[in-house]
CSV table of C-alpha atoms and ligand atoms in Angstrom, one decimal:
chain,number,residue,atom,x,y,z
W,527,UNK,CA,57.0,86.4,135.4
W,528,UNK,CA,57.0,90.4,136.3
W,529,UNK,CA,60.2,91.1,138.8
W,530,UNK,CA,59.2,91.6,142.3
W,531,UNK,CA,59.6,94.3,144.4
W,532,UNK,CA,59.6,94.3,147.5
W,533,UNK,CA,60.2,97.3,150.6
W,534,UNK,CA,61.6,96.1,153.2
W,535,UNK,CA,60.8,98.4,155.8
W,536,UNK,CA,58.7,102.0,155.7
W,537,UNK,CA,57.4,101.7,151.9
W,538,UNK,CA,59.6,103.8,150.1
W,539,UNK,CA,59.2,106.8,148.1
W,540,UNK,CA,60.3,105.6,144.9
W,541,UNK,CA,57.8,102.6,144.6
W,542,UNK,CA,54.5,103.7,143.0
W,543,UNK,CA,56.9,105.4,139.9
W,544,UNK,CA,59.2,102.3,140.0
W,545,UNK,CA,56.3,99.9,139.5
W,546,UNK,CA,54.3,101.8,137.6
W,547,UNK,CA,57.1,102.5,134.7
W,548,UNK,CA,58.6,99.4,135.0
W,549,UNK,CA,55.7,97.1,135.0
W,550,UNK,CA,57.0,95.5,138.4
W,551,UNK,CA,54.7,93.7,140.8
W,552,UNK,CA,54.9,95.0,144.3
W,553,UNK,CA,56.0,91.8,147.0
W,554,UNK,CA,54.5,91.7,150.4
W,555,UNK,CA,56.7,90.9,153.4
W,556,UNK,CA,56.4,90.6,156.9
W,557,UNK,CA,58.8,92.1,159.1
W,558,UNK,CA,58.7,91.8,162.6
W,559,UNK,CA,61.0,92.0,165.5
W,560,UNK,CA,60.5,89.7,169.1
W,561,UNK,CA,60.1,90.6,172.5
W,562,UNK,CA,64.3,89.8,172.8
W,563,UNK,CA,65.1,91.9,169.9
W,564,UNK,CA,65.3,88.5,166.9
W,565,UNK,CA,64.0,88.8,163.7
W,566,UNK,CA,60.7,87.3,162.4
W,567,UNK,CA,60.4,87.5,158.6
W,568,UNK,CA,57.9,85.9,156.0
W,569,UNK,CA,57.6,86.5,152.7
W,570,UNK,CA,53.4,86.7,151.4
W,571,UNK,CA,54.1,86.6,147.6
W,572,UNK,CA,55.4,84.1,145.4
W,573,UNK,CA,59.0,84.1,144.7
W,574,UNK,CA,60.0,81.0,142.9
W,575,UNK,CA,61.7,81.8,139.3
W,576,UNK,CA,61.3,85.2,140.2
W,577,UNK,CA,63.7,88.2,140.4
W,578,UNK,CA,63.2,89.9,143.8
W,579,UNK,CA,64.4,92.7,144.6
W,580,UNK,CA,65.2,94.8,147.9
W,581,UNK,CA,64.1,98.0,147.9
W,582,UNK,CA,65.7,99.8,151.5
W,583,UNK,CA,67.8,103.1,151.9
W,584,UNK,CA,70.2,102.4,154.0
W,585,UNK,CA,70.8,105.7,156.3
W,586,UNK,CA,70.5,104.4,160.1
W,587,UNK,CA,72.4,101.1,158.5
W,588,UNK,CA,72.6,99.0,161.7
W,589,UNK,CA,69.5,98.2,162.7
W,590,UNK,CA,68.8,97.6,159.1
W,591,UNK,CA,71.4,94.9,157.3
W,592,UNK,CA,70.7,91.7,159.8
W,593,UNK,CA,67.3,92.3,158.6
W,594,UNK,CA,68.0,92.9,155.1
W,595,UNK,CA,70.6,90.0,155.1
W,596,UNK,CA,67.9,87.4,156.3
W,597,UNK,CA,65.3,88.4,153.4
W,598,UNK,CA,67.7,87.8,150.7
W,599,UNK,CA,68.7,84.4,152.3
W,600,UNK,CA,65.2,83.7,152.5
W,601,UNK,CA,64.6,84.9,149.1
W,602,UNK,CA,67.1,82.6,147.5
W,603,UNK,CA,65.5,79.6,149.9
W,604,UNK,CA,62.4,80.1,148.0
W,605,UNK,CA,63.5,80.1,144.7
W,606,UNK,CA,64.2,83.2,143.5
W,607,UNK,CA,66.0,83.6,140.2
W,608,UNK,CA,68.3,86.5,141.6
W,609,UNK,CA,68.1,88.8,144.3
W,610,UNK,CA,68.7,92.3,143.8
W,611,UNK,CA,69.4,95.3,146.3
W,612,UNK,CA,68.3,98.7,145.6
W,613,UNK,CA,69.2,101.1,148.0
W,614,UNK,CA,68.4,104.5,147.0
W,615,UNK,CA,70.9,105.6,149.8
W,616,UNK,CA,74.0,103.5,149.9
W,617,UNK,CA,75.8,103.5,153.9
W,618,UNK,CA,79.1,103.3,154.6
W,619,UNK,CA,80.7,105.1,152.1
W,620,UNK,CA,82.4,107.0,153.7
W,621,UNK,CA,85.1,105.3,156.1
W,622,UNK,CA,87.3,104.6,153.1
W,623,UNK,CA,90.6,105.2,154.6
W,624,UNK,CA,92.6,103.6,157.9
W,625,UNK,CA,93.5,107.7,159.4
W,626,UNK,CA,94.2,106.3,162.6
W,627,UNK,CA,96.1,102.7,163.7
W,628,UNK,CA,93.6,99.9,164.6
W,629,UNK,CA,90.6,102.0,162.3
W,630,UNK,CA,88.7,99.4,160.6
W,631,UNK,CA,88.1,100.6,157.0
W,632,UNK,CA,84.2,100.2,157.3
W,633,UNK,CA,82.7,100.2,153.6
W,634,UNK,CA,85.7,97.6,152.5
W,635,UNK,CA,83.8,95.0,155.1
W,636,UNK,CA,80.6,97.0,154.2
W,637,UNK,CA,81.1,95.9,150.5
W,638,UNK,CA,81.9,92.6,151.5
W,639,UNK,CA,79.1,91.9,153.4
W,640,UNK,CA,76.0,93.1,150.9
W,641,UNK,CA,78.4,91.2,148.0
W,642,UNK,CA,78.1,87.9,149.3
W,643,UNK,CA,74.0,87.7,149.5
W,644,UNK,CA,73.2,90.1,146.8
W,645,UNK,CA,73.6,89.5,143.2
W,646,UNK,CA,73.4,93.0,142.3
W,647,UNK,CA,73.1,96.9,143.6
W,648,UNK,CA,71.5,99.3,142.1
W,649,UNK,CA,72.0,103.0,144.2
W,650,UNK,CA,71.9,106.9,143.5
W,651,UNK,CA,75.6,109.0,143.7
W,652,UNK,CA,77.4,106.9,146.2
W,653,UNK,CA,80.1,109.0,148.3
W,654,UNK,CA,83.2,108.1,146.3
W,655,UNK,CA,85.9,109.9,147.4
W,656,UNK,CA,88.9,107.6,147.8
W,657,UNK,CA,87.0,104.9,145.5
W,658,UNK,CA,86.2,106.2,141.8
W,659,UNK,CA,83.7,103.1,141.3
W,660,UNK,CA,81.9,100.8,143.4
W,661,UNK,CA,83.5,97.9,141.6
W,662,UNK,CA,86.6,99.2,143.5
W,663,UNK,CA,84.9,97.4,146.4
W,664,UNK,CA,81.7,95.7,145.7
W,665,UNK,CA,82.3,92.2,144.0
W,666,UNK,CA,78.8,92.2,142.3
W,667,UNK,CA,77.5,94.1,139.7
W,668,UNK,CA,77.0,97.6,140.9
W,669,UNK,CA,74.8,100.2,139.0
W,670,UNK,CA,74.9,104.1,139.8
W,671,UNK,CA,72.7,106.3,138.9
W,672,UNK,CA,72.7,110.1,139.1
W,673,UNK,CA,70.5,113.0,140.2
W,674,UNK,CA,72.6,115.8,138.6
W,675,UNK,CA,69.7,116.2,135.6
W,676,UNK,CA,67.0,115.9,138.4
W,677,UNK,CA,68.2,118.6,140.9
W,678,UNK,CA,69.9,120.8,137.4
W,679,UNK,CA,65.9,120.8,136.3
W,680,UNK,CA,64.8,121.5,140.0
W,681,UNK,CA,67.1,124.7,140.3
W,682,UNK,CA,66.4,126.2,136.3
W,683,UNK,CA,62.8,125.9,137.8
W,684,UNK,CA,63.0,127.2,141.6
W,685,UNK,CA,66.2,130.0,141.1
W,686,UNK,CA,67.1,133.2,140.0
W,687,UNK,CA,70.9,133.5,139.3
W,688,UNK,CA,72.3,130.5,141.0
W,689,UNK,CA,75.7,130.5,142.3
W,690,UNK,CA,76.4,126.7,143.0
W,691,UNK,CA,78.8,126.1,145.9
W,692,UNK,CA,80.5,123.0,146.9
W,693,UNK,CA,81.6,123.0,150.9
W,694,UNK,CA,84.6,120.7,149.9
W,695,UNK,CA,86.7,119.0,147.3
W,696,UNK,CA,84.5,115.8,147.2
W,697,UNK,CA,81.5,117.8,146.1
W,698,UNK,CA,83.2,119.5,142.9
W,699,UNK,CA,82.1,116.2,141.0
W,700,UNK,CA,78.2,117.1,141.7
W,701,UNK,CA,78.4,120.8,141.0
W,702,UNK,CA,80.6,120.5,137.8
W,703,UNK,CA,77.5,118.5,136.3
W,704,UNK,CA,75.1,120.6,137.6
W,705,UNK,CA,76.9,123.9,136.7
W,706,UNK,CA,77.9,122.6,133.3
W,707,UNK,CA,73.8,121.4,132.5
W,708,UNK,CA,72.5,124.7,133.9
W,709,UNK,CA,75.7,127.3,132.2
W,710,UNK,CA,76.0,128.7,136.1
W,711,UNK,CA,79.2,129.5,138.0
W,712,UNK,CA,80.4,127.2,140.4
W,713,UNK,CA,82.8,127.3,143.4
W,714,UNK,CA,84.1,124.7,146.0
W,715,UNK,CA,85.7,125.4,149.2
W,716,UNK,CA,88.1,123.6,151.9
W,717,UNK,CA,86.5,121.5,154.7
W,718,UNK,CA,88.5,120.4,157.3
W,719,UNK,CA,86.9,117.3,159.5
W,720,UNK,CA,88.0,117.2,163.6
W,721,UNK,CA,85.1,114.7,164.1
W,722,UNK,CA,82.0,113.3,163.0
W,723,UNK,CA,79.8,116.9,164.3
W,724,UNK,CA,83.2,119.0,164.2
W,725,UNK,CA,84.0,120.5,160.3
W,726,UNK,CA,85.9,123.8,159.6
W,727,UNK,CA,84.9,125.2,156.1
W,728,UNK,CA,86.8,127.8,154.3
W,729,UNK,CA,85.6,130.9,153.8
W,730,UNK,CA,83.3,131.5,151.0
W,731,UNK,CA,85.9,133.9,148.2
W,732,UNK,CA,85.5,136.7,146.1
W,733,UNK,CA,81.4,136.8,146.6
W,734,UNK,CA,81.5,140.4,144.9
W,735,UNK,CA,82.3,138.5,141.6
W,736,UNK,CA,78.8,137.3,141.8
W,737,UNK,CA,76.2,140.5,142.3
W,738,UNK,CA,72.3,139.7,143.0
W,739,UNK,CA,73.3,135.4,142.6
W,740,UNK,CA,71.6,133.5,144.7
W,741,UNK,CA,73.9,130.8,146.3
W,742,UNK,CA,72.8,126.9,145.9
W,743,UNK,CA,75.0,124.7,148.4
W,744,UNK,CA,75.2,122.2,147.1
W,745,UNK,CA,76.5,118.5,148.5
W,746,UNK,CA,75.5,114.6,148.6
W,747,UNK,CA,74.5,113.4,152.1
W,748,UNK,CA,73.9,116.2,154.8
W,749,UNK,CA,74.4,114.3,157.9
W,750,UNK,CA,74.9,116.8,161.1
W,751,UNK,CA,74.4,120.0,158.5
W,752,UNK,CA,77.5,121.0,160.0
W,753,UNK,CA,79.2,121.4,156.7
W,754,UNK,CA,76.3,123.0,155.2
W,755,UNK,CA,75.7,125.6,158.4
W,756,UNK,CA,79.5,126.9,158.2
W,757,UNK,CA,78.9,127.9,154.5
W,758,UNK,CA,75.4,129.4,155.9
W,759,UNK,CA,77.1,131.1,158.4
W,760,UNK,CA,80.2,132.1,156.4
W,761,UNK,CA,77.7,133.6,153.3
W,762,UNK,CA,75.2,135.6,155.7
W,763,UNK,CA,78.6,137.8,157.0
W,764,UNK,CA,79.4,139.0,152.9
W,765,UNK,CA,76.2,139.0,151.1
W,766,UNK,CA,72.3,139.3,151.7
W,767,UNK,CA,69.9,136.8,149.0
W,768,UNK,CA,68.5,134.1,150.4
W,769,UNK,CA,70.3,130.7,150.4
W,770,UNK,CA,69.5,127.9,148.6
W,771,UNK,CA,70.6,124.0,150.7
W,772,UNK,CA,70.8,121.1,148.1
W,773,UNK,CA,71.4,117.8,149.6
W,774,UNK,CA,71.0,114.4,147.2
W,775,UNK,CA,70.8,112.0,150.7
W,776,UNK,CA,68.5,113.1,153.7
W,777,UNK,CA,70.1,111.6,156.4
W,778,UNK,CA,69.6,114.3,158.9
W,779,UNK,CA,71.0,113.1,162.2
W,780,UNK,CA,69.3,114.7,165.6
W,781,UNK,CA,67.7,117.9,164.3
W,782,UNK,CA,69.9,119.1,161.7
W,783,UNK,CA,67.5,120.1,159.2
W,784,UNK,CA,65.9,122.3,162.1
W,785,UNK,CA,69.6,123.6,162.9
W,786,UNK,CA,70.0,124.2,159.3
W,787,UNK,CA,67.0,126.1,158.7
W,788,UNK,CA,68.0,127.8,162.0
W,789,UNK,CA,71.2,128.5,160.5
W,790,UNK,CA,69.7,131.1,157.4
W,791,UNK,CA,68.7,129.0,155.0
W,792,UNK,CA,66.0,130.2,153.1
W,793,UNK,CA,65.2,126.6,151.8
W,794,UNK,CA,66.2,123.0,151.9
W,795,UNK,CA,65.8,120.8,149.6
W,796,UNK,CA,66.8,116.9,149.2
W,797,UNK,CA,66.1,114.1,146.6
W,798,UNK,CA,63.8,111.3,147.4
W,799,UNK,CA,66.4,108.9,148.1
W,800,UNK,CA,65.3,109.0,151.9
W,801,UNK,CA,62.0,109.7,153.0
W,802,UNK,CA,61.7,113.7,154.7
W,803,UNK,CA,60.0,115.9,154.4
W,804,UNK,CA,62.5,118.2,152.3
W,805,UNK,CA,62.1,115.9,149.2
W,806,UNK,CA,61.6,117.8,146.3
W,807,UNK,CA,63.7,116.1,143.7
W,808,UNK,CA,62.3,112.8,142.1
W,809,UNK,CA,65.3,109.9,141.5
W,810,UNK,CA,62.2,107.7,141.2
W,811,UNK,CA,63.2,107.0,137.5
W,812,UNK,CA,66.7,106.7,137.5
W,813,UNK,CA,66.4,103.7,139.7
W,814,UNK,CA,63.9,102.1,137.9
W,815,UNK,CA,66.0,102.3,134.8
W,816,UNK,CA,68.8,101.3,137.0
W,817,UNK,CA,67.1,98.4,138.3
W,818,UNK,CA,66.0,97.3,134.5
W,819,UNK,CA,69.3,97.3,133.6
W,820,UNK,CA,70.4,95.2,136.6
W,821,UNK,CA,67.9,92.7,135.6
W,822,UNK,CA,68.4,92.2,132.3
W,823,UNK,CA,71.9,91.8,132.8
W,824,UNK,CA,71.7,89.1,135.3
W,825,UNK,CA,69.1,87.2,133.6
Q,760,LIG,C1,81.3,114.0,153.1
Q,760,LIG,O1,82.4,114.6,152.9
Q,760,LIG,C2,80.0,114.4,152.4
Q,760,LIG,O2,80.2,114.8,151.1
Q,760,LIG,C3,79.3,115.5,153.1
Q,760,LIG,O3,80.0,116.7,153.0
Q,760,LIG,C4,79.2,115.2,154.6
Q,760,LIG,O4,78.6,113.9,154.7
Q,760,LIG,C5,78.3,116.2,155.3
Q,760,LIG,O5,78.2,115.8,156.6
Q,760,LIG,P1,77.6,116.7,157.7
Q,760,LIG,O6,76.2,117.1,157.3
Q,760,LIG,O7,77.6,115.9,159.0
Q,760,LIG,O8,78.5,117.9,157.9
């Protein structure tokens, strides 16, 4: 029997690709939530000897795993052969240190949590910073794809002369690929974190080495902006082309893709990882192929 797939809460993005190259059938689900705030979930398709499989981004986690939890319980009470998670955008990556006394290392018990009702994960360039892999901390089979040849092809096509910039160390490992596909300079700077809305970036260097390049900043999640606005702001003192904003993960917190544009930038643009309306770059594939691979190795 075809894999099912099912979206757990707005239908997401990568769906109509995801079936349509993989041959999937699409799961229906009813999601609800009671007057006190509980959970009401039902399941309208078949899943008995089936593969299911989650499809949910997980930016604005909370509200999301109890959920999310539930339907793979309920999957496996049905029947179903394994029960997959694909979550385009993977939460609580980033918490993978104790800086303070009495900080709980949130994507350890993060990790442990989706391992113990998932069989496998399937998600696109996870923040690993601290980590290397996702085995480091997820116990089940994890499978990452990437949207370096995606957003590489998306920039060849959309920019003149790109200078690709990294705001901090962490981003080198994205604009190494993408510089190395495309044969364009790159540059990372310094960030410096206070809090969660609080970053100091360094000051963007030797700009002059770089005549009529346009810059491409380029980074995984953009949360707040703030790390992308300080490179906005630093650029618009030294140099005059417009500025390109790359971001793989949408998660946009409380108007900072307004602020951004606010900021300068001449454009913003985000994979379709989470839904917004700055999605340019299609990952639709790469987590299909993920997800096959997932499949067939759990079968
Ligand atoms: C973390 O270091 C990530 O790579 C991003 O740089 C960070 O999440 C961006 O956050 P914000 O948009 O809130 O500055």
């Amino acid at each position: 029997m075809k894999p099912l797939v099912i979206s757990l809460f707005e239908e997401h993005p990568a769906l109509p690709v995801i079936l349509k190259e993989q041959g999937y059938a699409l799961g229906e689900v009813m999601l609800r939530t009671f007057p006190d705030g509980e959970t009401y979930l039902r399941f309208q398709s078949e899943l008995k000897h089936r593969a299911v499989i989650l499809v949910a981004s997980l930016d604005s986690p909370n509200s999301k795993i109890l959920p999310l939890i539930l339907a793979a319980e309920t999957a496996r009470a049905f029947g179903a052969s394994q029960v997959g998670l694909c979550a385009p955008y993977l939460a609580y990556m980033r918490q993978d240190k104790q800086f303070k006394s009495g900080e709980s290392i949130t994507s350890l018990y993060f990790a442990k949590l989706i391992s113990k009702y998932f069989d496998w994960l399937v998600t696109v360039d996870p923040h690993l910073h601290r980590y290397h892999k996702l085995d480091e901390v997820y116990s089940i089979s994890s499978c990452t794809v990437h949207a370096t040849q995606k957003i590489a092809q998306w920039i060849k096509g959309n920019v003149k002369k790109p200078l690709l910039i990294g705001p901090d160390s962490e981003s080198k490992q994205w604009v190494e690929q993408v510089s190395k596909v495309l044969n364009v300079p790159y540059l990372t700077l310094k960030k410096k974190r206070y809090a969660g809305d609080e970053v100091e970036v360094s000051s963007v260097p030797e700009m002059e080495r770089y005549p009529n390049h346009t810059p491409v900043l380029l980074d995984d999640i953009i949360s707040t902006a703030q790390t992308m606005i300080m490179v906005v702001q630093h650029l618009k003192k030294v140099q005059s082309e417009p500025i390109v904003c790359v971001g793989i993960h949408a998660v946009f917190s409380n108007g900072a893709y307004e602020a951004l544009l606010q900021a300068g930038a001449a454009l913003v643009v985000t994979t379709n990882t989470i839904k917004h309306m700055s999605n340019q770059i299609d990952v639709s594939s790469q987590l299909g192929e993920g997800m096959h691979r997932q499949i067939k190795q759990t079968q």
